[in-house]
Short mmCIF file of C-alpha atoms in Angstrom, two decimals:
data_model
loop_
_atom_site.label_atom_id
_atom_site.label_comp_id
_atom_site.label_asym_id
_atom_site.label_seq_id
_atom_site.Cartn_x
_atom_site.Cartn_y
_atom_site.Cartn_z
CA MET A 1 96.51 -224.19 132.24
CA ALA A 2 93.93 -225.28 134.78
CA SER A 3 92.11 -228.58 134.62
CA VAL A 4 88.55 -228.33 135.84
CA PRO A 5 86.76 -231.64 136.21
CA VAL A 6 82.99 -231.40 135.94
CA LEU A 7 81.52 -234.12 138.09
CA SER A 8 78.29 -235.99 137.42
CA PRO A 9 75.82 -235.85 140.30
CA ALA A 10 75.47 -239.60 140.85
CA PRO A 11 77.89 -242.53 141.06
CA SER A 12 78.15 -245.08 138.31
CA THR A 13 79.57 -248.59 138.05
CA ALA A 14 80.56 -248.07 134.45
CA PRO A 15 84.21 -248.56 133.51
CA PRO A 16 86.40 -245.46 133.62
CA ARG A 17 85.45 -244.03 130.27
CA LEU A 18 83.75 -240.85 129.25
CA LEU A 19 79.94 -240.96 129.15
CA ALA A 20 78.14 -238.46 126.92
CA VAL A 21 74.38 -238.98 127.39
CA SER A 22 73.35 -241.32 130.21
CA ARG A 23 74.95 -244.15 132.09
CA ARG A 24 72.44 -246.73 130.87
CA SER A 25 72.83 -246.16 127.17
CA ALA A 26 75.82 -243.86 127.07
CA ARG A 27 78.23 -243.74 124.20
CA PRO A 28 81.85 -242.64 124.40
CA SER A 29 81.98 -239.02 123.42
CA SER A 30 84.18 -238.10 120.50
CA VAL A 31 84.46 -234.53 121.77
CA PHE A 32 86.14 -235.01 125.11
CA PRO A 33 89.37 -236.97 125.35
CA PRO A 34 89.71 -239.36 128.30
CA PRO A 35 91.17 -237.71 131.38
CA PRO A 36 94.92 -238.15 131.41
CA SER A 37 96.61 -240.14 134.13
CA SER A 38 98.92 -237.27 134.84
CA ALA A 39 98.65 -233.54 134.57
CA PRO A 40 98.62 -232.47 130.92
CA SER A 41 101.45 -230.42 129.57
CA CYS A 42 101.11 -227.20 127.63
CA SER A 43 103.68 -225.51 125.44
CA SER A 44 102.34 -222.02 126.04
CA PRO A 45 104.71 -219.96 128.23
CA SER A 46 101.81 -218.30 130.04
CA CYS A 47 99.89 -221.49 130.73
CA SER A 48 100.05 -223.71 133.79
CA CYS A 49 98.57 -227.21 134.03
CA SER A 50 97.41 -228.85 137.23
CA VAL A 51 94.69 -231.13 138.52
CA SER A 52 93.11 -230.61 141.89
CA THR A 53 93.97 -233.46 144.26
CA SER A 54 90.86 -232.97 146.36
CA ILE A 55 88.58 -233.14 143.34
CA ARG A 56 90.39 -236.27 142.16
CA GLN A 57 89.60 -237.85 145.51
CA GLN A 58 85.96 -236.82 145.16
CA ARG A 59 85.85 -238.40 141.73
CA ARG A 60 87.25 -241.66 143.08
CA SER A 61 84.58 -241.66 145.77
CA LEU A 62 81.93 -241.32 143.07
CA GLY A 63 83.02 -244.54 141.41
CA ASN A 64 84.64 -243.42 138.15
CA GLY A 65 81.33 -242.18 136.81
CA GLY A 66 82.12 -238.53 136.30
CA LEU A 67 82.53 -236.38 133.28
CA SER A 68 85.77 -234.43 133.06
CA ALA A 69 86.51 -231.40 130.95
CA TYR A 70 89.95 -229.89 130.54
CA ALA A 71 90.16 -226.23 129.64
CA CYS A 72 93.25 -224.28 128.74
CA SER A 73 93.39 -220.50 129.00
CA THR A 74 96.02 -217.79 129.11
CA SER A 75 96.39 -214.33 130.59
CA PHE A 76 94.09 -213.53 133.53
CA PHE A 77 91.59 -216.13 132.28
CA ILE A 78 93.84 -218.92 133.55
CA GLY A 79 91.77 -221.69 135.15
CA ARG A 80 88.43 -220.58 133.68
CA VAL A 81 86.31 -222.74 131.43
CA GLY A 82 85.26 -220.90 128.27
CA LEU A 83 81.60 -220.43 127.50
CA GLN A 84 81.93 -220.01 123.75
CA ARG A 85 81.09 -222.98 121.51
CA ARG A 86 83.95 -223.01 119.04
CA GLU A 87 85.12 -225.93 116.98
CA GLY A 88 88.11 -227.63 118.55
CA ASN A 89 87.55 -226.19 122.03
CA VAL A 90 85.89 -227.94 124.94
CA SER A 91 83.43 -225.84 126.89
CA LEU A 92 80.56 -226.28 129.26
CA LEU A 93 78.16 -225.56 126.42
CA SER A 94 79.53 -228.40 124.32
CA PHE A 95 78.89 -231.26 126.74
CA GLY A 96 77.06 -234.10 125.01
CA ASN A 97 77.72 -232.70 121.53
CA LYS A 98 80.03 -234.41 119.09
CA GLN A 99 82.78 -232.27 117.66
CA HIS A 100 81.65 -232.78 114.09
CA VAL A 101 78.16 -231.61 114.99
CA ILE A 102 79.53 -228.17 115.83
CA SER A 103 81.32 -227.97 112.51
CA GLU A 104 78.20 -229.03 110.63
CA VAL A 105 75.98 -226.28 112.00
CA ASP A 106 76.76 -223.95 109.14
CA ARG A 107 77.18 -226.66 106.53
CA THR A 108 74.06 -227.39 104.50
CA ASP A 109 73.29 -231.07 103.99
CA SER A 110 71.74 -231.71 100.60
CA SER A 111 69.57 -234.50 102.00
CA GLN A 112 68.10 -232.09 104.56
CA VAL A 113 67.32 -229.56 101.84
CA LEU A 114 65.64 -232.23 99.72
CA SER A 115 63.73 -233.49 102.73
CA ALA A 116 62.24 -230.02 103.17
CA MET A 117 61.54 -229.75 99.44
CA LEU A 118 59.97 -233.21 99.02
CA PRO A 119 56.35 -232.25 99.84
CA PHE A 120 56.50 -229.36 97.37
CA VAL A 121 58.12 -231.53 94.69
CA VAL A 122 55.45 -234.21 95.12
CA ALA A 123 52.66 -231.62 94.96
CA ALA A 124 54.14 -229.97 91.87
CA THR A 125 54.58 -233.37 90.22
CA ALA A 126 50.96 -234.34 90.90
CA ILE A 127 49.62 -231.03 89.57
CA ALA A 128 51.76 -231.20 86.44
CA ALA A 129 50.82 -234.83 85.77
CA LEU A 130 47.09 -234.16 86.10
CA ALA A 131 47.11 -230.82 84.27
CA GLN A 132 49.50 -231.85 81.47
CA PRO A 133 49.67 -235.66 81.27
CA ALA A 134 52.10 -235.51 78.36
CA THR A 135 54.73 -234.29 80.83
CA PHE A 136 55.03 -237.81 82.28
CA THR A 137 53.29 -240.21 79.90
CA TRP A 138 56.61 -240.85 78.13
CA VAL A 139 57.83 -242.66 81.26
CA SER A 140 57.10 -246.30 80.46
CA ARG A 141 56.83 -249.13 82.97
CA GLU A 142 60.22 -250.42 81.86
CA LEU A 143 61.78 -247.30 83.38
CA TYR A 144 60.27 -247.83 86.83
CA ALA A 145 62.86 -250.40 87.92
CA PRO A 146 65.89 -248.29 86.86
CA ALA A 147 64.37 -245.21 88.51
CA LEU A 148 63.74 -247.05 91.77
CA GLY A 149 67.20 -248.58 91.50
CA GLY A 150 68.70 -245.10 91.26
CA ILE A 151 66.87 -244.12 94.42
CA MET A 152 68.13 -247.18 96.28
CA LEU A 153 71.69 -246.58 95.04
CA SER A 154 71.61 -243.07 96.48
CA ILE A 155 70.70 -244.68 99.81
CA GLY A 156 73.17 -247.56 99.56
CA ILE A 157 76.25 -245.36 99.24
CA ARG A 158 75.45 -243.89 102.67
CA LEU A 159 74.98 -247.25 104.40
CA SER A 160 77.39 -249.82 105.77
CA ILE A 161 77.21 -253.52 106.50
CA ASP A 162 77.07 -252.70 110.21
CA ASP A 163 73.74 -250.92 109.68
CA PHE A 164 72.14 -254.11 108.36
CA ALA A 165 73.85 -256.26 110.99
CA LEU A 166 72.33 -254.08 113.70
CA ALA A 167 68.89 -254.30 112.08
CA PHE A 168 69.11 -258.11 111.89
CA LYS A 169 69.89 -258.25 115.59
CA ARG A 170 66.58 -256.55 116.42
CA PRO A 171 63.75 -258.92 115.46
CA LEU A 172 61.13 -257.01 117.43
CA PRO A 173 60.86 -253.97 115.10
CA LEU A 174 60.75 -256.25 112.06
CA SER A 175 58.02 -258.38 113.62
CA ILE A 176 55.90 -255.40 114.63
CA GLY A 177 56.29 -253.81 111.20
CA PHE A 178 55.34 -257.05 109.48
CA ILE A 179 52.22 -257.47 111.63
CA ALA A 180 51.21 -253.85 111.09
CA GLN A 181 51.69 -254.26 107.33
CA TYR A 182 49.48 -257.33 106.94
CA VAL A 183 47.06 -257.00 109.87
CA LEU A 184 46.62 -253.34 110.77
CA LYS A 185 46.64 -251.93 107.24
CA PRO A 186 44.11 -254.36 105.69
CA VAL A 187 41.69 -253.97 108.59
CA LEU A 188 42.05 -250.19 108.44
CA GLY A 189 41.43 -250.27 104.68
CA VAL A 190 38.18 -252.18 105.12
CA LEU A 191 36.98 -249.87 107.91
CA VAL A 192 37.71 -246.70 105.92
CA ALA A 193 36.11 -248.08 102.76
CA GLN A 194 32.95 -249.03 104.64
CA ALA A 195 32.85 -245.77 106.60
CA PHE A 196 32.89 -243.68 103.40
CA GLY A 197 30.59 -246.02 101.49
CA ILE A 198 32.97 -246.53 98.57
CA SER A 199 31.23 -248.01 95.55
CA HIS A 200 31.76 -251.68 94.77
CA MET A 201 33.76 -250.78 91.65
CA PHE A 202 36.44 -249.04 93.75
CA TYR A 203 36.02 -251.04 96.97
CA ALA A 204 38.11 -253.97 95.76
CA GLY A 205 40.92 -251.73 94.54
CA PHE A 206 40.95 -249.72 97.76
CA VAL A 207 41.18 -252.81 99.97
CA LEU A 208 43.73 -254.40 97.65
CA THR A 209 45.94 -251.34 98.04
CA ALA A 210 45.81 -251.82 101.81
CA CYS A 211 46.82 -255.49 101.45
CA VAL A 212 49.97 -255.08 99.36
CA ALA A 213 53.51 -254.59 100.64
CA GLY A 214 55.10 -251.20 101.05
CA ALA A 215 56.96 -249.61 98.16
CA GLN A 216 60.68 -248.91 98.05
CA LEU A 217 59.96 -245.19 98.10
CA SER A 218 59.29 -245.64 101.81
CA SER A 219 63.00 -246.37 102.27
CA TYR A 220 63.82 -243.09 100.56
CA ALA A 221 61.41 -241.30 102.89
CA SER A 222 63.15 -242.94 105.85
CA PHE A 223 66.49 -241.78 104.49
CA LEU A 224 65.34 -238.17 104.13
CA SER A 225 63.76 -238.15 107.58
CA LYS A 226 66.95 -239.54 109.21
CA GLY A 227 65.25 -242.78 110.19
CA ASP A 228 66.61 -246.33 110.37
CA VAL A 229 67.08 -246.89 106.64
CA ALA A 230 68.51 -250.40 106.96
CA LEU A 231 65.50 -251.47 109.01
CA SER A 232 63.15 -249.90 106.46
CA ILE A 233 64.85 -251.74 103.58
CA LEU A 234 64.73 -255.07 105.40
CA LEU A 235 61.09 -254.60 106.39
CA THR A 236 60.01 -253.65 102.87
CA SER A 237 61.94 -256.57 101.38
CA CYS A 238 60.47 -259.07 103.85
CA THR A 239 56.90 -257.90 103.30
CA THR A 240 57.40 -257.89 99.53
CA ILE A 241 58.63 -261.49 99.56
CA ALA A 242 55.79 -262.55 101.85
CA SER A 243 53.21 -260.85 99.63
CA VAL A 244 53.41 -263.80 97.22
CA LEU A 245 51.50 -265.84 99.81
CA VAL A 246 49.90 -263.28 102.13
CA THR A 247 48.29 -260.90 99.62
CA PRO A 248 46.18 -263.59 97.84
CA ILE A 249 45.00 -264.88 101.22
CA LEU A 250 44.00 -261.41 102.41
CA THR A 251 42.18 -260.51 99.21
CA GLY A 252 40.31 -263.81 99.36
CA LEU A 253 39.19 -263.11 102.92
CA LEU A 254 38.39 -259.39 102.59
CA ILE A 255 37.26 -259.05 98.98
CA GLY A 256 36.00 -262.52 98.17
CA SER A 257 38.27 -263.09 95.19
CA VAL A 258 41.88 -264.19 95.10
CA VAL A 259 44.33 -261.81 93.42
CA PRO A 260 47.36 -263.86 92.33
CA VAL A 261 50.88 -262.49 92.67
CA ASP A 262 53.54 -263.43 90.13
CA ALA A 263 56.37 -264.84 92.23
CA VAL A 264 58.89 -264.75 89.38
CA ALA A 265 58.17 -261.13 88.52
CA MET A 266 58.28 -260.22 92.22
CA SER A 267 61.69 -261.87 92.66
CA LYS A 268 63.02 -260.10 89.58
CA SER A 269 61.75 -256.77 90.88
CA ILE A 270 63.41 -257.26 94.29
CA LEU A 271 66.68 -258.18 92.58
CA GLN A 272 66.67 -255.13 90.29
CA VAL A 273 65.29 -252.55 92.69
CA VAL A 274 66.78 -253.60 96.04
CA LEU A 275 69.55 -256.18 96.05
CA VAL A 276 71.69 -254.97 93.14
CA PRO A 277 71.69 -251.20 93.86
CA ILE A 278 72.02 -251.58 97.64
CA THR A 279 74.84 -254.11 97.32
CA PHE A 280 76.61 -251.93 94.77
CA GLY A 281 76.25 -248.90 97.04
CA LEU A 282 77.62 -250.83 100.03
CA LEU A 283 80.62 -251.98 98.00
CA LEU A 284 81.33 -248.45 96.85
CA ASN A 285 81.02 -247.09 100.37
CA THR A 286 83.38 -249.79 101.65
CA TYR A 287 86.06 -250.03 98.96
CA ALA A 288 85.75 -246.87 96.85
CA LYS A 289 85.47 -243.89 99.17
CA PRO A 290 86.77 -241.39 96.57
CA VAL A 291 84.01 -242.43 94.17
CA VAL A 292 81.42 -242.06 96.91
CA SER A 293 82.67 -238.57 97.73
CA ILE A 294 82.02 -237.63 94.09
CA LEU A 295 78.59 -239.28 93.91
CA GLN A 296 77.17 -238.11 97.24
CA PRO A 297 76.55 -234.47 96.25
CA VAL A 298 74.81 -235.58 93.04
CA MET A 299 72.80 -238.64 94.06
CA PRO A 300 70.21 -236.85 96.25
CA LEU A 301 69.15 -234.77 93.25
CA VAL A 302 69.08 -237.90 91.06
CA ALA A 303 66.90 -239.63 93.65
CA MET A 304 64.54 -236.65 93.74
CA VAL A 305 64.15 -236.72 89.94
CA CYS A 306 63.53 -240.48 89.99
CA THR A 307 60.93 -240.02 92.71
CA SER A 308 59.15 -237.40 90.65
CA LEU A 309 59.07 -239.72 87.63
CA CYS A 310 57.74 -242.66 89.67
CA ILE A 311 54.94 -240.50 91.08
CA GLY A 312 54.05 -238.51 87.98
CA SER A 313 53.86 -241.35 85.46
CA PRO A 314 50.99 -243.34 87.08
CA LEU A 315 49.04 -240.14 87.68
CA ALA A 316 49.43 -239.02 84.07
CA ILE A 317 48.46 -242.41 82.64
CA ASN A 318 45.31 -242.62 84.81
CA GLN A 319 44.45 -238.92 84.64
CA SER A 320 40.95 -239.39 83.23
CA GLN A 321 39.94 -241.92 85.90
CA ILE A 322 41.40 -239.85 88.72
CA LEU A 323 39.59 -236.66 87.67
CA SER A 324 36.28 -238.43 87.12
CA ARG A 325 33.47 -238.00 89.62
CA GLU A 326 34.07 -241.40 91.20
CA GLY A 327 37.79 -240.81 91.26
CA LEU A 328 37.46 -237.51 93.12
CA ARG A 329 35.30 -239.23 95.70
CA LEU A 330 38.30 -241.35 96.64
CA VAL A 331 40.43 -238.37 97.66
CA LEU A 332 39.03 -238.03 101.18
CA PRO A 333 39.07 -241.80 101.95
CA VAL A 334 42.66 -242.05 100.72
CA LEU A 335 43.76 -239.08 102.83
CA THR A 336 41.96 -240.51 105.87
CA PHE A 337 43.55 -243.92 105.40
CA HIS A 338 47.07 -242.49 105.21
CA ALA A 339 46.57 -240.05 108.10
CA VAL A 340 45.27 -242.75 110.44
CA ALA A 341 47.93 -245.27 109.36
CA PHE A 342 50.76 -242.77 109.86
CA THR A 343 49.40 -241.74 113.26
CA LEU A 344 49.02 -245.32 114.48
CA GLY A 345 52.47 -246.28 113.24
CA TYR A 346 54.04 -243.27 114.92
CA TRP A 347 52.46 -243.81 118.32
CA ILE A 348 52.82 -247.60 118.36
CA SER A 349 56.57 -247.20 117.95
CA LYS A 350 56.57 -244.79 120.91
CA LEU A 351 54.92 -247.17 123.39
CA PRO A 352 56.96 -247.22 126.63
CA ALA A 353 56.92 -251.02 126.68
CA LEU A 354 58.71 -251.05 123.34
CA ARG A 355 61.04 -248.08 123.79
CA SER A 356 62.41 -249.55 127.02
CA MET A 357 63.78 -252.59 125.20
CA ASP A 358 67.38 -252.32 124.07
CA TRP A 359 66.83 -254.34 120.89
CA PHE A 360 64.10 -251.98 119.76
CA MET A 361 66.15 -248.78 120.12
#
């Protein structure tokens, strides 16, 4: 068996551990074991193990910053590093890739499938609710909280306490999200409403929609898109709590009339929809792994059904207003508002000044 160290091109002052991505923000790779202090042994009769002394000296001169790969071959391939990416083998093509990533290439993740299906499910739900309102009118308001709780439970069983601890340690993303929620969105809502000349009857409702906190379905969208779910949950919870004071102030300034927010009902909603299901999911994921392994294949589908119910019911109940002439005039302003808001949010988070900060990443 031949040991072939692959050296990084530049020295590093990092401790002698394996670096997988970059020396500034590198993480120990789970694929490559740390280089042994002595030549590894091999039980194969046709395999010899050695480490080049000259290359070891070169590595010392580089300051312990190199990447080392150890390949074992037999027959006339002794000393060569394989170029096939196979699970359990280290090769040049597997540098920077975790071992479990290779094994998951052929394994279908249900959350990824549902993420691809979500736009079609939402569109089908909207069409069914508007064409046949009876399909969703049976969903009463009392079922909204359990449905949203089911969605949050499906997220909670995939989270850990460390996820929330990391989010709490990064105040910058929370602050920027809070400011965007209650400064950028309301101003954008007013500009879009005025640009499209929305009638006074719908103007107040349009601006009010831009002044309220985000819904918990945004956390589910973050989960499906492989985003920072813990950060999304914290941001939505913070803006929802603050809406008791902020939303009436914004509506008074932008609309001219104060829209009160029931603090008791808001607290009850946060408890039912966020705190209880997320805490229960965290406890299951921490102390009941066998139960989580049973629930994980099922919960994404449950969350998708709950999402469909939460979207279809309001559309079915307000079908006549939505399909009216005035209601159809709101389609383009609503699409414009969301497109601009999503674009601004995406590019603001990609500003170099923000991405260079460790607590934002």
